[in-house]
Amino acid sequence: MRYVLMILALMAGSALAQQVPQSAAQMQLSFVPLVKEATPAVVNIYAKIMSAPRRTPLQSDPFFERFFRDPFSERPRVQNSLGSGVILSEDGIVVSNYHVVGMATEIRVVLNDRREYSAQVLLGDAEADLAILKIDADTPLPFLELRDSETVEVGELALAIGNPFGVGQTVSSGIVSGLARSGAGGGNSGLGYFIQTDAPINPGNSGGALIDMQGRLVGINTSILTRSGGSNGIGFAIPADLVAAFVAQARAGEVTFARPWAGISGQPVDSDMAGPLGLDRPVGIIVSGLHPASPFLDAGLEVGDIITHVGGATVHTPNEMIYRMSVAGLGRSTAVRFRRDGVDKDVDVGLIAAPDDPPREETVLGARSILPELRIARVNPAIISELNLPLEAAGVVVLDAGRFGPRVGLRKGDLILAVNAVEVSHPSDLEALFGGEVRRFEIVIQRGDRRSLLRFRV
């Protein structure tokens, strides 16, 4: 009877039975044909990075630097970076991680057949941890096709290909174990939207390929979450859809990735908030703030609305929303669904870059100023986006504290609100306040969501 039940179960699950080896011949099946097809498009990358010399605070002081001058420590140091990359076109477009090649002065790309090429970075973005390279070859190069990230499902088989520990190209297998992992990568978490895999990933795999069983690129391996430091952890890959957006901007001549600007602040809806908001389960992002120039405000959204879908996909975190907008691309619009007073509404939101308006009026204080070399600018949406300032930020921001700014407590990103009880609205205000005969100063600054008072005399 037991065997009869087993046969019936196999017949009922014929689709599954076709995937299970049924003979010794079928057990000989392997990934060999797939690996032979895909590995020529995965490259090893060797990069040299010139790092600035280390300087102690005393070396930066005009009085003490002569006593602490060390000719050896002042020399730039050469660091070698090792990683992987993937060829995406026959004319030599290559994608890798920013942390592998982003600051490199010399990049060498080695193909699977041992051909070597020098490469240059066309476009890089530290936040997304992606970089697009270009190599010039005499013949067409092997490349991988990108797979639509929306079609990837949990449970699919996947192969990770890269150059772990510099031992040479290596292939490891696993499955896609999770989707839409937000902020899970640690370190350079990028846009906070990852494909999760249990395929072993080690140092040097960064920038390598995660492929499906048709040899298409599913994602770019970027990090691993592990307690031991080895490969026995959870790996994360940047989805191919975002890679495609980077390639499009690189081919258009951009050198930095321009992502759409939302101009909103909000927080994920959790289980404690869902009931009072009339939701049967936690979903979406509740809007807590809207910049006057926000395209969401222009589309009709208000504080208190709950954004549930962007581009037809459910969103649970701000990172997911920005990812969806980035994949859609600048200059377009995307469908947004939000809930207000228990009613779902659909609108189209224009995807724009953060406006550089009003003019930032970037200024460097002169030698006669109290704080010479201090670089400041007027806050606008572009500055807010670049420096990750609070949405309601206004006034004057520090772009570079210069040589003397750190001594009085100023840092890059500080908002200067007032000097000696005089409100500061424009860089010209600060030039006048720091250029007079006053020798005692009280500066009100905002750092993040915290205000502080700096007192000093000169």
Coordinates of C-alpha atoms in Angstrom, one line a residue:
M1 CA 0.0 0.0 0.0
R2 CA 2.8 2.3 0.8
Y3 CA 4.4 2.0 -2.6
V4 CA 1.0 2.6 -4.3
L5 CA 0.6 5.9 -2.4
M6 CA 4.1 6.9 -3.5
I7 CA 3.3 6.2 -7.1
L8 CA 0.1 8.2 -6.9
A9 CA 1.9 11.1 -5.3
L10 CA 4.5 11.1 -8.1
M11 CA 1.8 11.0 -10.7
A12 CA -0.1 13.9 -9.0
G13 CA 3.1 15.9 -8.9
S14 CA 4.3 15.1 -12.4
A15 CA 5.7 18.6 -12.9
L16 CA 7.9 18.2 -9.8
A17 CA 8.8 14.6 -10.8
Q18 CA 10.2 15.8 -14.1
Q19 CA 12.8 17.9 -12.1
V20 CA 14.0 14.9 -10.0
P21 CA 16.7 12.6 -11.5
Q22 CA 15.0 9.3 -12.4
S23 CA 18.0 7.3 -13.6
A24 CA 21.8 7.1 -13.4
A25 CA 22.1 9.0 -16.7
Q26 CA 20.0 11.9 -15.4
M27 CA 22.1 12.0 -12.2
Q28 CA 25.1 12.9 -14.5
L29 CA 23.4 16.1 -15.4
S30 CA 25.3 19.2 -14.2
F31 CA 25.8 22.9 -14.5
V32 CA 28.7 22.4 -16.9
P33 CA 27.1 23.7 -20.1
L34 CA 25.7 26.7 -18.3
V35 CA 29.0 27.5 -16.7
K36 CA 30.9 27.2 -20.0
E37 CA 28.5 29.6 -21.6
A38 CA 28.4 32.2 -18.8
T39 CA 32.0 32.3 -17.3
P40 CA 33.6 34.0 -20.3
A41 CA 31.6 37.1 -19.6
V42 CA 32.6 37.3 -15.9
V43 CA 36.0 39.0 -15.4
N44 CA 38.6 39.5 -12.7
I45 CA 39.3 43.1 -11.7
Y46 CA 42.6 44.4 -10.2
A47 CA 42.6 48.0 -9.2
K48 CA 45.2 50.3 -7.6
I49 CA 43.9 53.1 -5.3
M50 CA 46.1 56.0 -4.2
S51 CA 45.0 56.9 -0.7
A52 CA 45.8 60.2 0.9
P53 CA 48.5 60.2 3.6
R54 CA 47.4 60.0 7.2
R55 CA 47.6 63.2 9.2
T56 CA 47.2 63.7 12.9
P57 CA 45.4 66.7 14.2
L58 CA 48.7 68.2 15.3
Q59 CA 50.1 67.9 11.8
S60 CA 47.2 70.0 10.6
D61 CA 48.0 72.8 13.1
P62 CA 50.1 75.6 11.7
F63 CA 52.2 75.8 14.8
F64 CA 52.8 72.1 15.6
E65 CA 53.1 70.8 12.0
R66 CA 56.8 71.5 11.8
F67 CA 57.4 69.4 14.9
F68 CA 55.4 66.4 13.7
R69 CA 56.3 66.4 10.1
D70 CA 57.1 62.9 8.8
P71 CA 58.2 62.7 5.2
F72 CA 57.3 59.0 5.0
S73 CA 53.8 59.4 6.4
E74 CA 53.1 62.3 3.9
R75 CA 53.6 60.1 0.9
P76 CA 50.4 58.7 -0.8
R77 CA 49.9 55.1 -0.1
V78 CA 49.0 52.5 -2.8
Q79 CA 46.2 50.1 -2.0
N80 CA 45.3 47.1 -4.2
S81 CA 41.7 46.2 -4.6
L82 CA 40.5 42.8 -5.9
G83 CA 37.1 42.0 -7.2
S84 CA 35.0 40.8 -10.1
G85 CA 33.0 42.3 -12.9
V86 CA 30.5 41.3 -15.6
I87 CA 30.6 42.2 -19.3
L88 CA 27.2 43.5 -20.5
S89 CA 27.8 44.2 -24.1
E90 CA 30.1 43.1 -26.9
D91 CA 31.6 46.6 -27.1
G92 CA 33.1 46.4 -23.6
I93 CA 30.6 47.8 -21.1
V94 CA 31.4 46.2 -17.7
V95 CA 29.7 46.5 -14.4
S96 CA 31.3 46.0 -11.0
N97 CA 30.9 47.3 -7.4
Y98 CA 31.9 50.9 -6.6
H99 CA 33.9 49.8 -3.6
V100 CA 36.1 47.7 -6.0
V101 CA 36.9 50.4 -8.6
G102 CA 35.3 53.7 -7.6
M103 CA 38.4 55.4 -6.4
A104 CA 41.0 53.5 -8.5
T105 CA 43.7 55.3 -10.5
E106 CA 44.5 52.1 -12.5
I107 CA 42.2 49.3 -13.4
R108 CA 43.1 46.0 -15.0
V109 CA 40.4 43.7 -16.3
V110 CA 41.4 40.0 -16.9
L111 CA 39.1 37.8 -18.9
N112 CA 38.5 34.1 -18.4
D113 CA 40.8 33.3 -21.4
R114 CA 43.6 35.4 -19.8
R115 CA 43.3 38.4 -22.1
E116 CA 44.0 41.6 -20.2
Y117 CA 42.7 45.2 -20.8
S118 CA 42.9 48.5 -19.0
A119 CA 39.6 50.0 -18.1
Q120 CA 38.1 53.4 -17.2
V121 CA 35.2 54.2 -15.0
L122 CA 32.3 55.8 -17.0
L123 CA 29.9 56.2 -14.1
G124 CA 30.1 55.4 -10.4
D125 CA 27.8 55.7 -7.4
A126 CA 29.0 55.0 -3.8
E127 CA 25.4 54.9 -2.4
A128 CA 24.3 52.2 -4.8
D129 CA 27.7 50.6 -4.8
L130 CA 27.7 50.2 -8.6
A131 CA 30.2 51.3 -11.2
I132 CA 30.1 51.1 -15.0
L133 CA 33.5 50.5 -16.8
K134 CA 34.5 50.6 -20.4
I135 CA 37.2 48.4 -22.0
D136 CA 38.4 48.7 -25.6
A137 CA 38.9 45.4 -27.3
D138 CA 39.7 44.6 -31.0
T139 CA 37.0 41.9 -31.2
P140 CA 33.5 41.6 -29.9
L141 CA 33.4 40.4 -26.3
P142 CA 31.2 37.7 -24.7
F143 CA 28.5 39.2 -22.5
L144 CA 25.5 38.3 -20.3
E145 CA 21.9 39.4 -20.9
L146 CA 20.0 41.1 -18.2
R147 CA 17.0 39.5 -16.7
D148 CA 13.9 41.4 -15.8
S149 CA 14.1 41.6 -12.0
E150 CA 10.3 41.4 -11.6
T151 CA 10.3 37.9 -12.9
V152 CA 12.7 36.5 -10.4
E153 CA 11.1 34.2 -7.8
V154 CA 12.2 32.8 -4.4
G155 CA 13.4 29.2 -4.8
E156 CA 15.0 29.5 -8.2
L157 CA 18.4 28.0 -8.7
A158 CA 21.2 30.5 -9.0
L159 CA 25.0 30.4 -9.6
A160 CA 27.4 33.0 -8.2
I161 CA 30.5 33.5 -10.4
G162 CA 33.5 35.6 -9.2
N163 CA 37.1 35.6 -8.1
P164 CA 37.1 34.9 -4.4
F165 CA 40.3 35.6 -2.5
G166 CA 42.1 36.0 -5.8
V167 CA 42.4 32.3 -6.4
G168 CA 40.8 32.5 -9.8
Q169 CA 37.3 32.3 -11.3
T170 CA 35.1 30.2 -9.1
V171 CA 31.4 29.1 -9.4
S172 CA 29.1 28.3 -6.4
S173 CA 25.5 27.3 -6.5
G174 CA 22.5 28.0 -4.4
I175 CA 19.0 29.4 -4.7
V176 CA 17.3 32.8 -4.6
S177 CA 16.3 32.8 -1.0
G178 CA 14.7 36.2 -0.7
L179 CA 13.6 39.3 -2.6
A180 CA 13.3 43.0 -1.8
R181 CA 15.7 42.8 1.1
S182 CA 15.9 46.5 2.2
G183 CA 19.0 47.8 3.9
A184 CA 20.2 44.3 4.6
G185 CA 23.6 44.5 3.0
G186 CA 25.4 46.5 5.7
G187 CA 28.3 48.8 4.9
N188 CA 27.5 50.2 1.5
S189 CA 23.8 49.3 1.6
G190 CA 23.2 51.1 -1.6
L191 CA 19.6 51.8 -2.4
G192 CA 18.7 49.2 0.2
Y193 CA 17.0 46.8 -2.2
F194 CA 18.7 43.4 -2.7
I195 CA 18.1 39.9 -4.0
Q196 CA 19.1 37.4 -1.3
T197 CA 20.9 34.2 -2.1
D198 CA 22.5 31.3 -0.2
A199 CA 25.1 30.7 -2.9
P200 CA 28.5 31.1 -1.2
I201 CA 30.0 34.5 -1.6
N202 CA 33.5 35.4 -0.4
P203 CA 35.8 38.4 -0.6
G204 CA 36.7 39.0 -4.2
N205 CA 33.2 37.9 -5.4
S206 CA 32.1 41.5 -5.1
G207 CA 31.0 42.7 -8.6
G208 CA 30.6 39.2 -9.9
A209 CA 27.5 37.6 -11.4
L210 CA 24.5 36.0 -10.0
I211 CA 22.9 34.1 -12.9
D212 CA 19.8 32.0 -13.5
M213 CA 19.5 28.6 -15.2
Q214 CA 19.3 30.3 -18.6
G215 CA 22.6 32.1 -18.1
R216 CA 20.9 35.5 -17.7
L217 CA 22.3 38.1 -15.2
V218 CA 20.0 38.2 -12.2
G219 CA 22.1 40.5 -10.1
I220 CA 25.6 41.8 -9.1
N221 CA 27.0 40.1 -6.0
T222 CA 27.8 42.9 -3.5
S223 CA 28.0 41.7 0.1
I224 CA 27.4 38.9 2.6
L225 CA 26.0 38.9 6.1
T226 CA 28.0 36.5 8.2
R227 CA 29.0 35.9 11.8
S228 CA 32.2 34.0 11.0
G229 CA 33.5 36.2 8.2
G230 CA 33.4 33.3 5.7
S231 CA 30.9 32.3 3.0
N232 CA 28.5 30.6 5.4
G233 CA 26.1 33.5 5.5
I234 CA 23.4 35.3 3.5
G235 CA 24.6 36.9 0.3
F236 CA 23.1 39.9 -1.4
A237 CA 23.0 41.0 -5.0
I238 CA 22.0 44.3 -6.6
P239 CA 19.1 43.6 -9.0
A240 CA 19.7 43.6 -12.8
D241 CA 17.0 46.3 -13.3
L242 CA 19.1 48.8 -11.4
V243 CA 22.2 47.8 -13.3
A244 CA 20.3 48.5 -16.6
A245 CA 19.4 52.0 -15.3
F246 CA 23.1 52.6 -14.6
V247 CA 24.2 51.4 -18.0
A248 CA 21.6 53.7 -19.7
Q249 CA 22.9 56.7 -17.9
A250 CA 26.6 55.8 -18.6
R251 CA 25.8 55.5 -22.3
A252 CA 24.1 58.9 -22.2
G253 CA 27.4 60.4 -20.9
E254 CA 26.6 60.8 -17.2
V255 CA 29.5 60.4 -14.8
T256 CA 27.4 60.2 -11.6
F257 CA 24.1 58.4 -11.2
A258 CA 21.1 60.8 -11.2
R259 CA 18.3 59.2 -9.2
P260 CA 14.8 60.7 -9.1
W261 CA 14.0 62.9 -6.1
A262 CA 10.9 62.2 -4.0
G263 CA 11.0 65.2 -1.8
I264 CA 9.1 63.4 0.9
S265 CA 9.8 62.0 4.4
G266 CA 8.0 59.1 5.8
Q267 CA 8.2 55.8 7.8
P268 CA 7.1 52.2 7.2
V269 CA 3.7 51.3 8.5
D270 CA 4.1 48.7 11.3
S271 CA 1.7 46.4 13.0
D272 CA 0.9 48.9 15.7
M273 CA 0.0 51.6 13.1
A274 CA -2.0 49.4 10.7
G275 CA -5.2 49.1 12.7
P276 CA -5.7 52.8 13.5
L277 CA -4.9 53.6 9.9
G278 CA -7.7 51.2 8.7
L279 CA -5.3 48.6 7.2
D280 CA -5.8 44.9 7.6
R281 CA -2.0 44.4 7.6
P282 CA 1.2 46.5 7.7
V283 CA 1.9 47.8 4.2
G284 CA 3.2 51.0 2.7
I285 CA 4.8 54.2 3.9
I286 CA 3.0 57.0 5.8
V287 CA 4.0 60.4 4.6
S288 CA 5.2 62.7 7.4
G289 CA 6.6 65.6 5.3
L290 CA 6.5 67.1 1.8
H291 CA 9.0 69.6 0.4
P292 CA 7.2 72.4 -1.5
A293 CA 9.0 71.3 -4.7
S294 CA 8.2 67.6 -4.3
P295 CA 6.7 65.9 -7.4
F296 CA 4.5 63.9 -5.0
L297 CA 3.0 67.2 -3.6
D298 CA 2.5 68.3 -7.2
A299 CA 0.6 65.1 -7.9
G300 CA -1.8 65.8 -5.0
L301 CA -0.4 63.8 -2.1
E302 CA -0.7 65.2 1.5
V303 CA 0.9 64.5 4.9
G304 CA -0.8 61.5 6.4
D305 CA -1.4 59.7 3.1
I306 CA -0.1 56.1 2.9
I307 CA 1.9 55.2 -0.3
T308 CA 1.2 51.5 -1.0
H309 CA 2.4 51.0 -4.6
V310 CA 5.0 52.5 -6.8
G311 CA 5.3 51.4 -10.4
G312 CA 2.7 48.7 -9.8
A313 CA 4.7 47.1 -7.1
T314 CA 4.0 47.1 -3.3
V315 CA 6.4 49.2 -1.3
H316 CA 7.1 48.8 2.4
T317 CA 10.1 51.1 3.0
P318 CA 11.4 54.4 1.6
N319 CA 14.3 52.5 0.1
E320 CA 12.0 50.3 -1.9
M321 CA 10.2 53.4 -3.2
I322 CA 13.4 55.1 -4.3
Y323 CA 14.5 51.9 -5.9
R324 CA 11.3 51.7 -7.9
M325 CA 11.7 55.3 -9.0
S326 CA 15.3 54.8 -10.0
V327 CA 14.5 51.8 -12.1
A328 CA 11.8 53.8 -13.9
G329 CA 14.3 56.5 -14.7
L330 CA 14.4 60.3 -14.8
G331 CA 12.2 62.2 -17.2
R332 CA 9.4 59.7 -17.0
S333 CA 6.4 59.3 -14.7
T334 CA 5.4 56.3 -12.5
A335 CA 2.1 55.1 -11.2
V336 CA 1.6 55.7 -7.5
R337 CA -1.2 54.3 -5.4
F338 CA -1.9 55.8 -2.0
R339 CA -4.6 55.5 0.6
R340 CA -6.4 58.5 2.2
D341 CA -9.3 58.2 4.6
G342 CA -9.6 54.5 3.7
V343 CA -9.9 55.1 0.0
D344 CA -7.3 54.1 -2.5
K345 CA -6.3 56.6 -5.1
D346 CA -4.0 56.4 -8.2
V347 CA -1.9 59.2 -9.6
D348 CA 1.1 59.6 -11.9
V349 CA 4.1 61.2 -10.4
G350 CA 6.8 62.8 -12.5
L351 CA 10.3 61.6 -11.9
I352 CA 12.6 64.6 -11.6
A353 CA 16.1 65.3 -10.3
A354 CA 16.3 67.3 -7.1
P355 CA 15.9 71.0 -8.3
D356 CA 19.1 73.1 -8.0
D357 CA 16.9 76.1 -7.3
P358 CA 17.1 78.6 -5.7
P359 CA 20.8 79.0 -6.8
R360 CA 23.2 77.5 -4.3
E361 CA 25.5 80.5 -4.3
E362 CA 28.5 78.4 -3.3
T363 CA 31.1 80.6 -1.6
V364 CA 34.6 80.1 -0.1
L365 CA 35.5 82.6 2.6
G366 CA 38.6 84.6 1.9
A367 CA 41.9 85.0 3.8
R368 CA 40.6 88.0 5.8
S369 CA 37.7 86.1 7.1
I370 CA 37.6 84.7 10.7
L371 CA 37.3 81.2 9.2
P372 CA 39.2 81.3 5.9
E373 CA 38.7 78.5 3.4
L374 CA 35.3 77.7 4.8
R375 CA 33.1 76.6 1.9
I376 CA 29.4 77.2 2.2
A377 CA 26.3 77.2 0.1
R378 CA 22.7 78.1 0.2
V379 CA 20.4 75.2 0.9
N380 CA 18.1 74.0 -1.9
P381 CA 16.6 70.6 -2.8
A382 CA 19.8 69.5 -4.7
I383 CA 21.9 70.3 -1.6
I384 CA 19.4 68.4 0.6
S385 CA 19.7 65.4 -1.6
E386 CA 23.5 65.4 -1.9
L387 CA 24.2 65.9 1.8
N388 CA 21.2 63.9 3.1
L389 CA 19.9 66.9 5.1
P390 CA 16.5 67.0 6.8
L391 CA 13.7 67.7 4.3
E392 CA 12.9 71.0 6.0
A393 CA 16.5 72.2 6.0
A394 CA 17.0 75.9 5.0
G395 CA 19.7 78.6 5.2
V396 CA 23.4 78.0 4.8
V397 CA 25.2 74.7 4.9
V398 CA 28.9 73.9 5.3
L399 CA 30.3 72.0 2.3
D400 CA 33.9 72.0 3.6
A401 CA 35.0 73.2 7.0
G402 CA 38.4 74.2 5.6
R403 CA 41.5 74.4 7.8
F404 CA 40.2 76.2 10.8
G405 CA 36.5 75.3 10.9
P406 CA 37.0 71.9 12.7
R407 CA 38.8 73.8 15.5
V408 CA 35.6 75.6 16.4
G409 CA 33.4 72.5 15.9
L410 CA 32.1 72.9 12.3
R411 CA 31.7 69.9 10.1
K412 CA 30.6 69.2 6.5
G413 CA 26.8 69.1 6.5
D414 CA 26.3 71.5 9.4
L415 CA 23.5 74.1 8.9
I416 CA 24.6 77.5 10.2
L417 CA 21.4 79.1 11.4
A418 CA 22.6 82.2 13.3
V419 CA 25.8 84.0 14.2
N420 CA 25.8 86.3 17.3
A421 CA 22.0 86.2 17.4
V422 CA 21.8 87.3 13.7
E423 CA 19.9 84.9 11.5
V424 CA 21.8 83.6 8.5
S425 CA 19.9 83.0 5.2
H426 CA 22.5 83.5 2.5
P427 CA 26.3 82.9 2.2
S428 CA 26.7 86.7 1.8
D429 CA 25.3 87.0 5.4
L430 CA 28.0 84.8 6.7
E431 CA 30.7 86.6 4.8
A432 CA 29.7 89.9 6.4
L433 CA 29.4 88.5 9.9
F434 CA 32.8 86.8 9.8
G435 CA 34.6 89.7 8.1
G436 CA 34.1 92.4 10.7
E437 CA 36.0 93.4 13.9
V438 CA 34.1 91.2 16.3
R439 CA 36.3 88.7 18.2
R440 CA 33.6 86.8 20.2
F441 CA 31.3 84.5 18.3
E442 CA 28.2 82.3 19.1
I443 CA 27.1 80.1 16.2
V444 CA 23.9 78.2 16.2
I445 CA 24.2 75.1 14.1
Q446 CA 21.9 72.2 13.2
R447 CA 23.5 68.8 12.8
G448 CA 21.0 66.2 11.7
D449 CA 17.9 66.8 13.9
R450 CA 20.0 68.3 16.7
R451 CA 20.8 72.0 17.4
S452 CA 24.0 73.1 19.1
L453 CA 25.7 76.3 20.1
L454 CA 29.4 76.9 19.3
R455 CA 31.2 79.6 21.3
F456 CA 34.8 80.8 20.5
R457 CA 36.9 83.9 20.4
V458 CA 39.7 84.9 18.0

